[in-house]
Short mmCIF file of C-alpha atoms in Angstrom, two decimals:
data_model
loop_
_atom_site.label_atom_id
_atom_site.label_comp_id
_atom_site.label_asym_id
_atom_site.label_seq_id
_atom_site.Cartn_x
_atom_site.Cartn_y
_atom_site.Cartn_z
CA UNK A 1 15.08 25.36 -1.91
CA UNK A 2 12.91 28.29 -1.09
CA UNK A 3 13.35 29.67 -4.59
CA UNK A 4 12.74 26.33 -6.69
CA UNK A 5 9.25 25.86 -4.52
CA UNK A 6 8.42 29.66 -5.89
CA UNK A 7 9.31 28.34 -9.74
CA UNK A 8 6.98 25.33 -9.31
CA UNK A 9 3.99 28.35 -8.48
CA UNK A 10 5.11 30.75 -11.07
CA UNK A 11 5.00 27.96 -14.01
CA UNK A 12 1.44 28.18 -15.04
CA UNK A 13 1.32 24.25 -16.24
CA UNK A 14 2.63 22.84 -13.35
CA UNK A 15 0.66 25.40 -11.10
CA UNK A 16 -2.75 24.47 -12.31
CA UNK A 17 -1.57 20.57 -12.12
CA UNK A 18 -0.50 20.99 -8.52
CA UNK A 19 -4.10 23.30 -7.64
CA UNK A 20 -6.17 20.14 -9.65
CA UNK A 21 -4.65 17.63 -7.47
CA UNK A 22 -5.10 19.17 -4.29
CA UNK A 23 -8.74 20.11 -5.38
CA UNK A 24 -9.26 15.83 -6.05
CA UNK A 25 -7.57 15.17 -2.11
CA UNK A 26 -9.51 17.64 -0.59
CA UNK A 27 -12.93 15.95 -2.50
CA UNK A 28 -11.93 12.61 -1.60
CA UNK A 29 -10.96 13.60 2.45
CA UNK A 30 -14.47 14.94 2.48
CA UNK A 31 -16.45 11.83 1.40
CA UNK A 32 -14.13 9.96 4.20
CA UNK A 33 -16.11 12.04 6.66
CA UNK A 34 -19.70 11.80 4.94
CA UNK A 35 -21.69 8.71 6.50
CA UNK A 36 -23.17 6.38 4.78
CA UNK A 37 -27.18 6.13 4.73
CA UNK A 38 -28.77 4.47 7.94
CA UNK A 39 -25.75 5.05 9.54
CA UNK A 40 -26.15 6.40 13.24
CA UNK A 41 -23.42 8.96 13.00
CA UNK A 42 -22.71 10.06 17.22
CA UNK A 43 -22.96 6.00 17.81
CA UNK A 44 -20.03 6.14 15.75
CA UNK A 45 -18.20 8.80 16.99
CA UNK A 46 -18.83 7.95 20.56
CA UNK A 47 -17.23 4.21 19.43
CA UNK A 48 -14.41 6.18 18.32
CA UNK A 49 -13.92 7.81 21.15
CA UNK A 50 -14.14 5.41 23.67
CA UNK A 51 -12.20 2.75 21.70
CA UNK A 52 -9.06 2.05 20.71
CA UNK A 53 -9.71 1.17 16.99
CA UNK A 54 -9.65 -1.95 15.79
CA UNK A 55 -6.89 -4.94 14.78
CA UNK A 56 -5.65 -7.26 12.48
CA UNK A 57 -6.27 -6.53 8.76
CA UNK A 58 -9.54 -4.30 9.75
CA UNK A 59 -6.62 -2.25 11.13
CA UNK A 60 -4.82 -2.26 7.54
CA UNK A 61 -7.99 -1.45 5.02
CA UNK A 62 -8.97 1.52 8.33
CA UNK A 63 -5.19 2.51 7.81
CA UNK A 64 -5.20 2.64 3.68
CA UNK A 65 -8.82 4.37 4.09
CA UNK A 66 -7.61 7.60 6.39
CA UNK A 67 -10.24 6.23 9.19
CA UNK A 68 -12.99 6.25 7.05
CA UNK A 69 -13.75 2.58 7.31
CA UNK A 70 -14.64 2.88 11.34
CA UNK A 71 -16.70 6.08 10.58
CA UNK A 72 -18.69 4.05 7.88
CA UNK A 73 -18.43 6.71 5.22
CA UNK A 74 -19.64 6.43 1.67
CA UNK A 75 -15.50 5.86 1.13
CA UNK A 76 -15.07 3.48 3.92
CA UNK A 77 -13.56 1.30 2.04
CA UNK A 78 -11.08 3.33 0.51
CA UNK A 79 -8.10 2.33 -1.81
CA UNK A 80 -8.34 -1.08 -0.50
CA UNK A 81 -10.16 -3.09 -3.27
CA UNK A 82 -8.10 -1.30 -5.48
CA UNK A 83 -4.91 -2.89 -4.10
CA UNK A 84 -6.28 -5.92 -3.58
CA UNK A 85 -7.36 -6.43 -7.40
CA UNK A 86 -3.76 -5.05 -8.74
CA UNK A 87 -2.05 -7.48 -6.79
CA UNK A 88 -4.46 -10.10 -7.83
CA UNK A 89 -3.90 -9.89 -11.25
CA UNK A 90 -0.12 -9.06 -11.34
CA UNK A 91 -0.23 -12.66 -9.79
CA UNK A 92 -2.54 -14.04 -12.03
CA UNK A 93 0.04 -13.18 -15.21
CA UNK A 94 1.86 -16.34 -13.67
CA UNK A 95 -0.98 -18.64 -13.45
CA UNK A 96 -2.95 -17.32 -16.92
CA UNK A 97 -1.05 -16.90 -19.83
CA UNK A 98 -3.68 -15.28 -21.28
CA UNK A 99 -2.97 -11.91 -18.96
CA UNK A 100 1.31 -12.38 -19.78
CA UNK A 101 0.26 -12.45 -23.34
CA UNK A 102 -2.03 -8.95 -22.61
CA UNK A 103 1.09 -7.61 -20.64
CA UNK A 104 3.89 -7.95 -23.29
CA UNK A 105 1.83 -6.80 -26.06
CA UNK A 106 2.59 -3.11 -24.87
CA UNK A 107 -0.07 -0.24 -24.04
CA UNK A 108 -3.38 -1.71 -25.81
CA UNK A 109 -2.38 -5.33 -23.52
CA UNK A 110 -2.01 -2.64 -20.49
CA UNK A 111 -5.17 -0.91 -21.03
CA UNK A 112 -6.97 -3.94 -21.16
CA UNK A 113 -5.47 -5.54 -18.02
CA UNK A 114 -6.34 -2.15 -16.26
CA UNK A 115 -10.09 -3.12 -17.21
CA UNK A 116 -9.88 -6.15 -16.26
CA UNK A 117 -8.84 -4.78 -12.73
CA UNK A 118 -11.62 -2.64 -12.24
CA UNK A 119 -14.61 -5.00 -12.84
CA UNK A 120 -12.45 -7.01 -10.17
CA UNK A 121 -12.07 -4.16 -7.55
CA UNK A 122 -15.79 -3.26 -8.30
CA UNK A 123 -16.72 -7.34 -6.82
CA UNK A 124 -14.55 -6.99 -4.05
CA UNK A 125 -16.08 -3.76 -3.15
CA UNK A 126 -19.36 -5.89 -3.15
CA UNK A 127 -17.98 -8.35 -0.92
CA UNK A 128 -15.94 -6.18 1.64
CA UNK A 129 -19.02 -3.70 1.65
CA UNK A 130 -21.48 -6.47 2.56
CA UNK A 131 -18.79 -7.93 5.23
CA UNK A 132 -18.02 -4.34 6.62
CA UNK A 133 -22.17 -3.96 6.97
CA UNK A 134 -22.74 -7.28 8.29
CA UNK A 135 -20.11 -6.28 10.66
CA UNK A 136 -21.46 -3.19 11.60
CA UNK A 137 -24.92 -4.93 12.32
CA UNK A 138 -23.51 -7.55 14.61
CA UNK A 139 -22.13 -4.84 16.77
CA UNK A 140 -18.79 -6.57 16.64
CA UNK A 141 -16.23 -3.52 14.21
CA UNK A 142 -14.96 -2.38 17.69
CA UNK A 143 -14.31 -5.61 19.19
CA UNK A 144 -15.84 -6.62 22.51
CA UNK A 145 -15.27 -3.13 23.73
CA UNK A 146 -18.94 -3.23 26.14
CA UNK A 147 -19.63 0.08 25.24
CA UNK A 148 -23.59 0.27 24.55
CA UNK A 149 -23.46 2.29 21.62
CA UNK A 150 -21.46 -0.03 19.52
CA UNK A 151 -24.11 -2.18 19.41
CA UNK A 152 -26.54 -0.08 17.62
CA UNK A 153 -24.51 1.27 14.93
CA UNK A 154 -27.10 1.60 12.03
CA UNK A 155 -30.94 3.44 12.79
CA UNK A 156 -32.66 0.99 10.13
CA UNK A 157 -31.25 -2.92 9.57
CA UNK A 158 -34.16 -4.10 7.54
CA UNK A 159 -32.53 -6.36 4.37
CA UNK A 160 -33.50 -3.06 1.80
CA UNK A 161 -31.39 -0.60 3.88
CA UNK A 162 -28.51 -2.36 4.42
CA UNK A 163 -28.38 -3.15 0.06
CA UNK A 164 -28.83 -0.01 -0.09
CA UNK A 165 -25.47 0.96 2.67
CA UNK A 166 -23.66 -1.77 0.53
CA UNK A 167 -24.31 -0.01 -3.36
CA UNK A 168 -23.24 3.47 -2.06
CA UNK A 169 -19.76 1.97 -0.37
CA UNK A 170 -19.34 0.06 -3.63
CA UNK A 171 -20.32 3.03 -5.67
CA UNK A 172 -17.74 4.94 -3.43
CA UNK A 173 -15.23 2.83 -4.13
CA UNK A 174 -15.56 3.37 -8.04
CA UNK A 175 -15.87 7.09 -7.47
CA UNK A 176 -12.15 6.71 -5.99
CA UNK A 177 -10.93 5.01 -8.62
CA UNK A 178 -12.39 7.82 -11.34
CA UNK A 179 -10.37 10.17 -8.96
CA UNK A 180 -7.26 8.73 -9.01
CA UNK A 181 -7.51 7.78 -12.30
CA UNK A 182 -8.15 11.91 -13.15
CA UNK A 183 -5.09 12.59 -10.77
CA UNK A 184 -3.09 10.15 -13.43
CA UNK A 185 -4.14 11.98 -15.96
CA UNK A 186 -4.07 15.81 -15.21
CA UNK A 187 -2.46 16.36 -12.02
CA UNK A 188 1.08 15.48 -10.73
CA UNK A 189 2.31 11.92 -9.98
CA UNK A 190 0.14 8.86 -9.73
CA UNK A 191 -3.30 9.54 -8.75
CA UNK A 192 -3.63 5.84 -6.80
CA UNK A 193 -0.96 5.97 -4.72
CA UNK A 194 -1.36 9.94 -3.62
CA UNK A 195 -4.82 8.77 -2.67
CA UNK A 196 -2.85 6.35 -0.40
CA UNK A 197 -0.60 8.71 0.63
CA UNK A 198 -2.97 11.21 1.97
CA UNK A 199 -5.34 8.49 3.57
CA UNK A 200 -2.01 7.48 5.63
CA UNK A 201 -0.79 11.25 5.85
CA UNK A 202 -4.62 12.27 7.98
CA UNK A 203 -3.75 9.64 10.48
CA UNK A 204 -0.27 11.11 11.72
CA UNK A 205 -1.84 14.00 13.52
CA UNK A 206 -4.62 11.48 15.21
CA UNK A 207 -1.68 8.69 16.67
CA UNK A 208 0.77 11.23 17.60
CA UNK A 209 -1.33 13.46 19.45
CA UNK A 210 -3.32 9.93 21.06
CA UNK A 211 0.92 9.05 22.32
CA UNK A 212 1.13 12.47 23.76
CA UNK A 213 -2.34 12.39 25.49
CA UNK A 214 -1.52 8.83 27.05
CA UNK A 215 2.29 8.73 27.80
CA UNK A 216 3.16 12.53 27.96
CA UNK A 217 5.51 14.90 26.07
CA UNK A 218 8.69 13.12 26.86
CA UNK A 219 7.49 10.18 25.12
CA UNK A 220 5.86 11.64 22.20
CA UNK A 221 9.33 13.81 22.01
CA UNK A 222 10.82 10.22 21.93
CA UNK A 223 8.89 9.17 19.33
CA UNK A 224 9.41 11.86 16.66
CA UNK A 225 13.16 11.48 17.50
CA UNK A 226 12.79 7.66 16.37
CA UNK A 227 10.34 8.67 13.94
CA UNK A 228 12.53 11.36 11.90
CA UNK A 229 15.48 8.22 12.30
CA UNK A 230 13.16 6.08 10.81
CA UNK A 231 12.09 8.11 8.14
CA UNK A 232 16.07 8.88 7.17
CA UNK A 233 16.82 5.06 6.99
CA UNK A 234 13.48 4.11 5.12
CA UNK A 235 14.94 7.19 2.28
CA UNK A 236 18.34 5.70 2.47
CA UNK A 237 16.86 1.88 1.75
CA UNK A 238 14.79 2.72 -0.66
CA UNK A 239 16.99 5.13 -2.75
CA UNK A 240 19.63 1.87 -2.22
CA UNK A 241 19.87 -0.26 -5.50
CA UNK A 242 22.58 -2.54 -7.27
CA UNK A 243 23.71 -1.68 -10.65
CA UNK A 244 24.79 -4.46 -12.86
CA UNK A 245 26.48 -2.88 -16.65
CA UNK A 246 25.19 -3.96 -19.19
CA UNK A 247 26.88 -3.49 -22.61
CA UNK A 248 25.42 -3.24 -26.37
CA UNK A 249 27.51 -4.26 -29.23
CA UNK A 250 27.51 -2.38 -32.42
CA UNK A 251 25.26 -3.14 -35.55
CA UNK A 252 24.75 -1.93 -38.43
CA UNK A 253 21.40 -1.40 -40.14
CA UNK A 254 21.79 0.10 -43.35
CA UNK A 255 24.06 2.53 -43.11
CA UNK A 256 22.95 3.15 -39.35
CA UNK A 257 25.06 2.30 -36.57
CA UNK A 258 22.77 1.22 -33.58
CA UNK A 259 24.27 -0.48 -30.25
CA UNK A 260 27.74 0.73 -28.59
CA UNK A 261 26.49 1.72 -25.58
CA UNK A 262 26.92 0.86 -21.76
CA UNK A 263 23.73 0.90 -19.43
CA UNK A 264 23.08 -0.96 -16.11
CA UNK A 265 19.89 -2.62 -14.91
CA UNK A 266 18.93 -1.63 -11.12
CA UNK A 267 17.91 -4.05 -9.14
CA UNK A 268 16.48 -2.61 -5.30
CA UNK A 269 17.20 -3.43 -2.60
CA UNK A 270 13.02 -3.67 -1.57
CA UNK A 271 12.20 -4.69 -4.84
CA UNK A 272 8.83 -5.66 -3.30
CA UNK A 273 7.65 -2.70 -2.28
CA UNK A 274 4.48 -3.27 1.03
CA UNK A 275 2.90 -5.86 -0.58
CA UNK A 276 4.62 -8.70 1.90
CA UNK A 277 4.05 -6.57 4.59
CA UNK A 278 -0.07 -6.44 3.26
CA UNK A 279 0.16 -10.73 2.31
CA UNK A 280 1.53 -11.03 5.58
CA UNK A 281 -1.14 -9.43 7.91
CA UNK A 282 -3.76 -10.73 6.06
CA UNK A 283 -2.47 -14.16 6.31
CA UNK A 284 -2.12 -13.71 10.40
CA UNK A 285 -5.74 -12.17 10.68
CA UNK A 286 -7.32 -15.68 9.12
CA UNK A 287 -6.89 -17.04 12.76
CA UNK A 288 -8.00 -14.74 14.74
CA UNK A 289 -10.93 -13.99 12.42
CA UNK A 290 -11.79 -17.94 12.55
CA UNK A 291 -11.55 -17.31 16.24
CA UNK A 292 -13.80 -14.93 16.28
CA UNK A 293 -16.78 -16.77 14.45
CA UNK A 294 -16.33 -19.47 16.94
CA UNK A 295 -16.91 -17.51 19.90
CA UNK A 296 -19.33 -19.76 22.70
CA UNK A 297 -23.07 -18.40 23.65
CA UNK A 298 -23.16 -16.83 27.31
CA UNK A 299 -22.25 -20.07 29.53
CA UNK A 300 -20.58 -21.96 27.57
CA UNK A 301 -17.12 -23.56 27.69
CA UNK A 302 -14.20 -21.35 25.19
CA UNK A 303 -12.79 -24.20 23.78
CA UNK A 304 -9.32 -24.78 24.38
CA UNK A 305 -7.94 -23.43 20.32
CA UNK A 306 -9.94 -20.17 20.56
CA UNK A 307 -8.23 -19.31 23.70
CA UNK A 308 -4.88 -19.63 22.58
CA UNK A 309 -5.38 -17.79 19.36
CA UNK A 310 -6.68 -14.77 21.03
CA UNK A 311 -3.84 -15.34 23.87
CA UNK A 312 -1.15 -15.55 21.30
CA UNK A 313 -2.15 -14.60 17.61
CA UNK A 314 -4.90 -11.50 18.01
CA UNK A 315 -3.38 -8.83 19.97
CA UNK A 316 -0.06 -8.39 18.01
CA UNK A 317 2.47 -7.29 20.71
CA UNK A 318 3.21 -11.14 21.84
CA UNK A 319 6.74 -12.47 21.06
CA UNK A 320 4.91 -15.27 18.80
CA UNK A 321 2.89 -13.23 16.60
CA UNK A 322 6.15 -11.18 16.05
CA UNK A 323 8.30 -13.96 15.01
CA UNK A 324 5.29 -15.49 12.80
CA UNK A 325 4.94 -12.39 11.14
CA UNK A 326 8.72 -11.44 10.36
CA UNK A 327 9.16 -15.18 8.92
CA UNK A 328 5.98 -14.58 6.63
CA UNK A 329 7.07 -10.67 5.58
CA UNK A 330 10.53 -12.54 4.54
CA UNK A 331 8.86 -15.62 3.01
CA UNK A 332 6.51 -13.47 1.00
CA UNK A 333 9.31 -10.98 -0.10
CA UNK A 334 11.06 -13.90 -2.11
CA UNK A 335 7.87 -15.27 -3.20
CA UNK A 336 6.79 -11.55 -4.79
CA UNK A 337 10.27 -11.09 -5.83
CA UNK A 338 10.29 -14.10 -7.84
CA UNK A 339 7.32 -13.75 -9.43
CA UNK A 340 7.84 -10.08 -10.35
CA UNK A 341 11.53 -10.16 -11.78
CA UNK A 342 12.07 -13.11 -14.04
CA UNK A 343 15.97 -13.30 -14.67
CA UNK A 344 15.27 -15.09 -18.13
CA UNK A 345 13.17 -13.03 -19.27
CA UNK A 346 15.29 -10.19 -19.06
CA UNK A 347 18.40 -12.31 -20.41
CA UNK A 348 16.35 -13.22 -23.50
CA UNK A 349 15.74 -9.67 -24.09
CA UNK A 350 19.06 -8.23 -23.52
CA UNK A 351 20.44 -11.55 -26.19
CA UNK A 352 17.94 -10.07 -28.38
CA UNK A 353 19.31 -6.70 -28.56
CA UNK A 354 22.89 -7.79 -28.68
CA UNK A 355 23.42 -7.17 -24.75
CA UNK A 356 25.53 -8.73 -22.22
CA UNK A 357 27.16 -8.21 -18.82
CA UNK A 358 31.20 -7.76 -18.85
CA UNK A 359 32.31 -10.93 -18.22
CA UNK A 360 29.35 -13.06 -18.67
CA UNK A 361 28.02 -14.95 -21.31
CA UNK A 362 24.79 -14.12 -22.80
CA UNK A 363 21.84 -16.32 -22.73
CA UNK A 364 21.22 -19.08 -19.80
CA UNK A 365 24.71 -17.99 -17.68
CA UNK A 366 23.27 -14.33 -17.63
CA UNK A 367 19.76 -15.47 -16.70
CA UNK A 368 22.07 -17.74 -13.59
CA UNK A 369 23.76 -14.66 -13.05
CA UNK A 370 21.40 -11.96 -12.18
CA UNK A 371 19.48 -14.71 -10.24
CA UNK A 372 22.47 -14.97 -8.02
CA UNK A 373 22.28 -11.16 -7.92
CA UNK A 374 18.58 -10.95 -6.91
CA UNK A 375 18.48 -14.05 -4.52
CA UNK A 376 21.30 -12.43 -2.45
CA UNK A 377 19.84 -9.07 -2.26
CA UNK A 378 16.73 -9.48 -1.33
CA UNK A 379 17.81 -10.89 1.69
CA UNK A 380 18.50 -7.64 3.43
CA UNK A 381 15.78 -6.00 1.51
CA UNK A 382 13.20 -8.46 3.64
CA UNK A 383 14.63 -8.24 6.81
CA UNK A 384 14.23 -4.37 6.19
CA UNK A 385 10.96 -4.93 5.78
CA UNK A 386 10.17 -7.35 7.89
CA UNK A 387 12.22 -4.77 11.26
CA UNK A 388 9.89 -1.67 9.50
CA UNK A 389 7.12 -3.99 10.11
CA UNK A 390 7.76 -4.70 13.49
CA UNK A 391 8.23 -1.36 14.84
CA UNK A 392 4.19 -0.78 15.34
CA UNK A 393 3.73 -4.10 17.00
CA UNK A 394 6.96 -3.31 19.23
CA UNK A 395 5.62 0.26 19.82
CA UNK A 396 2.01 -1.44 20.92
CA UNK A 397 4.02 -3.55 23.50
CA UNK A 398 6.33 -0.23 24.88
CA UNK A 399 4.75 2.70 24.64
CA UNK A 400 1.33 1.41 24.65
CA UNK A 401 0.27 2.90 21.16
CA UNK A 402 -1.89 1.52 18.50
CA UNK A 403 -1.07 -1.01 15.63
CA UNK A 404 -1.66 2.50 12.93
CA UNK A 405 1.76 3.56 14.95
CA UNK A 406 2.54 6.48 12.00
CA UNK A 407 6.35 5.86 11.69
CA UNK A 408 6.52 1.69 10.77
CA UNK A 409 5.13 -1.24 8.98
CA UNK A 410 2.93 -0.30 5.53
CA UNK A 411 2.77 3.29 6.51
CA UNK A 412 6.31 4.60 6.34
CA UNK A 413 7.00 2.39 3.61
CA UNK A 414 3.78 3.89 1.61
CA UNK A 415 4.24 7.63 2.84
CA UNK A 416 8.19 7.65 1.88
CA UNK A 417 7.98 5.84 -1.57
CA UNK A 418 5.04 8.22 -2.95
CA UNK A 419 6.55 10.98 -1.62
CA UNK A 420 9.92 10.28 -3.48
CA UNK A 421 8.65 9.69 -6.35
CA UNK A 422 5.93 13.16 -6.24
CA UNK A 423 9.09 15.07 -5.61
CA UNK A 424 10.70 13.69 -9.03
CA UNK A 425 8.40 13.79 -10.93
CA UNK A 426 7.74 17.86 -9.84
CA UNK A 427 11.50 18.49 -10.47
CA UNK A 428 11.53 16.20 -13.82
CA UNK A 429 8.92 19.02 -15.16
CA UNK A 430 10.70 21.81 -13.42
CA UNK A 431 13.49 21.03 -15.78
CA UNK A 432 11.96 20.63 -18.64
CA UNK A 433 10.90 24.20 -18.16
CA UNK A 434 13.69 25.87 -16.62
CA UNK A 435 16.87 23.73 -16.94
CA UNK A 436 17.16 23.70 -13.45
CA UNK A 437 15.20 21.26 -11.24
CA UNK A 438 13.62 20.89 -7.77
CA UNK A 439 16.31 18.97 -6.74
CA UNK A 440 20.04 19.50 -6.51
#
């Protein structure tokens, strides 16, 4: 092990690669600690300190942002807008055939669709920038917490200052994609999702040593113990896949025979990835955010609905919310599942190239077939997700931790897929080089 880590520093290529990415993480962890203008920086930290955080899906985008978002920093909004526009359009593909067209024609369709999901993450940096200030101005990112200096988190609120707080978060945001997208380019694995990776990674110290502070060593011993179990099954899941063979016949093309070979196509297990786990606390923060604007002046009546959304659907460690949001992690699984893998599409194609699965017959019974497959499968595959979900809420209700609870729900999920696929793509270049890879 020891001696494949010293290869990957003693090739030149892959050492400079390696140095270049770390250079771009250590830039983009220092704009997550740089405020943004007008923004009254030991207000913030003493908010930070005094509070626990925040919930709901202002808990997610402070999550995918490494804690920038409650520190208002010129990257407070981190990745977020980013993710938000690639999901977008991936759904869009099945709602606008223009963007299917643009995806099958190949790398020019690609390129364009990756335009067309930048000028989107650009105007939802404008609009979660101007919420996140507006926000901010209301006194109300840390909640009702009654500490004094959460109410006065920016020194100037005049209409001029705060466009000018909501251009430098947007113009953050691009300068994260540019970083990512030189990651992609000419460092090691893909530049978005280490940027996720990292902003995840710079929380773990910050909950772990908050569980130890609070409940003691036993319990933070406790923790890691589950933690390192987690982290082993989340590997084990994720590596897990179903192989169906696929066979080519023979052709001839000239005097060329092409065809004759046997191949499978893998279908996962969590073929879709965090994105339920993201649709599905979003969808559960629409209440409570409702709730929220709806809030009586001092001595008035809460009316009867408000109550029982913050009683039942805001805090996250009540039996309801967890049932709500395992059915809607499992719902959403099938829904992205479906609209990601299309069974007929990929029975057309393997008809066209003279394909078929051993013992089925090409065409419509293969496209029946492999949506047998998929429907079954991705059964376990959401209740995976939707247990790995649960685990922060459960460990909010135990041990008394908050909802970024490092080993569960988007974070493990995020943390062990990039890392996975880093590691591979380190030890596919290793071999290229010297025959002998990272991994054995």
């Amino acid at each position: 092990m020891f001696s494949a880590i010293a290869r990957v520093f003693r090739t030149p290529d892959l050492r400079r690669k390696i140095a270049f990415t770390l250079a771009i993480i250590a830039l983009y962890r220092f704009g997550a600690h740089v405020p943004a203008p007008f923004v009254d920086f030991p207000n913030v930290q003493e908010c930070l300190r005094q509070s626990s955080g925040t919930e709901g899906l202002l808990s997610l985008v402070n999550l995918f942002s490494g804690g920038a978002l409650l520190q208002l920093s010129i990257f407070a909004l981190g990745v977020m807008p980013y993710i938000t526009a690639t999901i977008i359009v991936q759904l869009l593909r099945v709602v606008i055939p223009h963007f299917e067209t643009l995806y099958k024609e190949g790398q020019a369709g690609q390129a364009k669709l990756t335009q067309y999901t930048r000028y989107l993450t650009i105007a939802l940096a404008l609009l979660q920038s101007t919420t996140l200030v507006t926000v901010a101005r209301s006194g109300q990112l840390f909640g009702t917490t009654g500490i004094p200096e959460c109410d006065q988190l920016l020194t100037n609120d005049v209409w001029w200052a705060q466009l000018l707080m909501i251009i430098t978060m947007t113009a953050g945001t691009g300068l994260i994609m540019w970083f990512a997208e030189l990651v992609t380019e000419r460092g090691i694995g893909n530049g978005m999702s280490l940027l996720i990776f990292t902003s995840i990674a710079a929380q773990f110290p910050v909950s772990m040593w908050a569980i130890w502070q609070s409940k003691g060593f036993e319990v933070f011993l406790l923790v890691l113990a589950v933690g390192i179990i987690v982290v082993a099954l989340v590997v084990f899941v994720e590596q897990s896949q179903r192989r169906i063979p696929v066979q080519y016949a023979k052709r001839m093309v000239g005097r060329r025979t092409y065809g004759g070979t046997n191949t499978y196509i893998p279908i996962k297990v969590n073929m879709a990835g965090v994105v339920p786990v993201i649709f599905a606390s979003s969808l559960l923060y629409i209440p409570a955010l409702i709730a929220q604007f709806n809030q009586p002046q001092a001595g008035q009546e809460i009316p009867g609905w408000v109550t029982w959304i913050n009683q039942y659907l805001v805090k996250g460690d009540h039996p309801l919310y967890m049932i709500l949001y395992f059915l809607l992690i499992v719902g959403f699984t099938y829904f992205y599942v479906a609209i990601t893998f299309n069974p007929v599409e990929v029975a057309d194609n393997m008809k066209k190239y003279g394909g078929f699965i051993p013992g089925i017959r090409a065409g419509r019974p293969t496209a029946e077939y492999l949506d047998y497959v998929l429907t079954r499968i991705t059964l376990p595959g959401s209740i995976y997700l939707g247990l790995i979900a649960l685990l922060p809420l459960i460990a909010l209700a135990t041990v008394g931790a908050n909802q970024n609870f490092p080993f569960g729900g988007a974070s493990i999920l995020i943390i062990v897929g990039v890392g996975l696929e880093t590691v591979k793509q380190i030890d596919a270049q290793l071999q290229q080089r010297h025959y002998e890879g990272l991994l054995r």
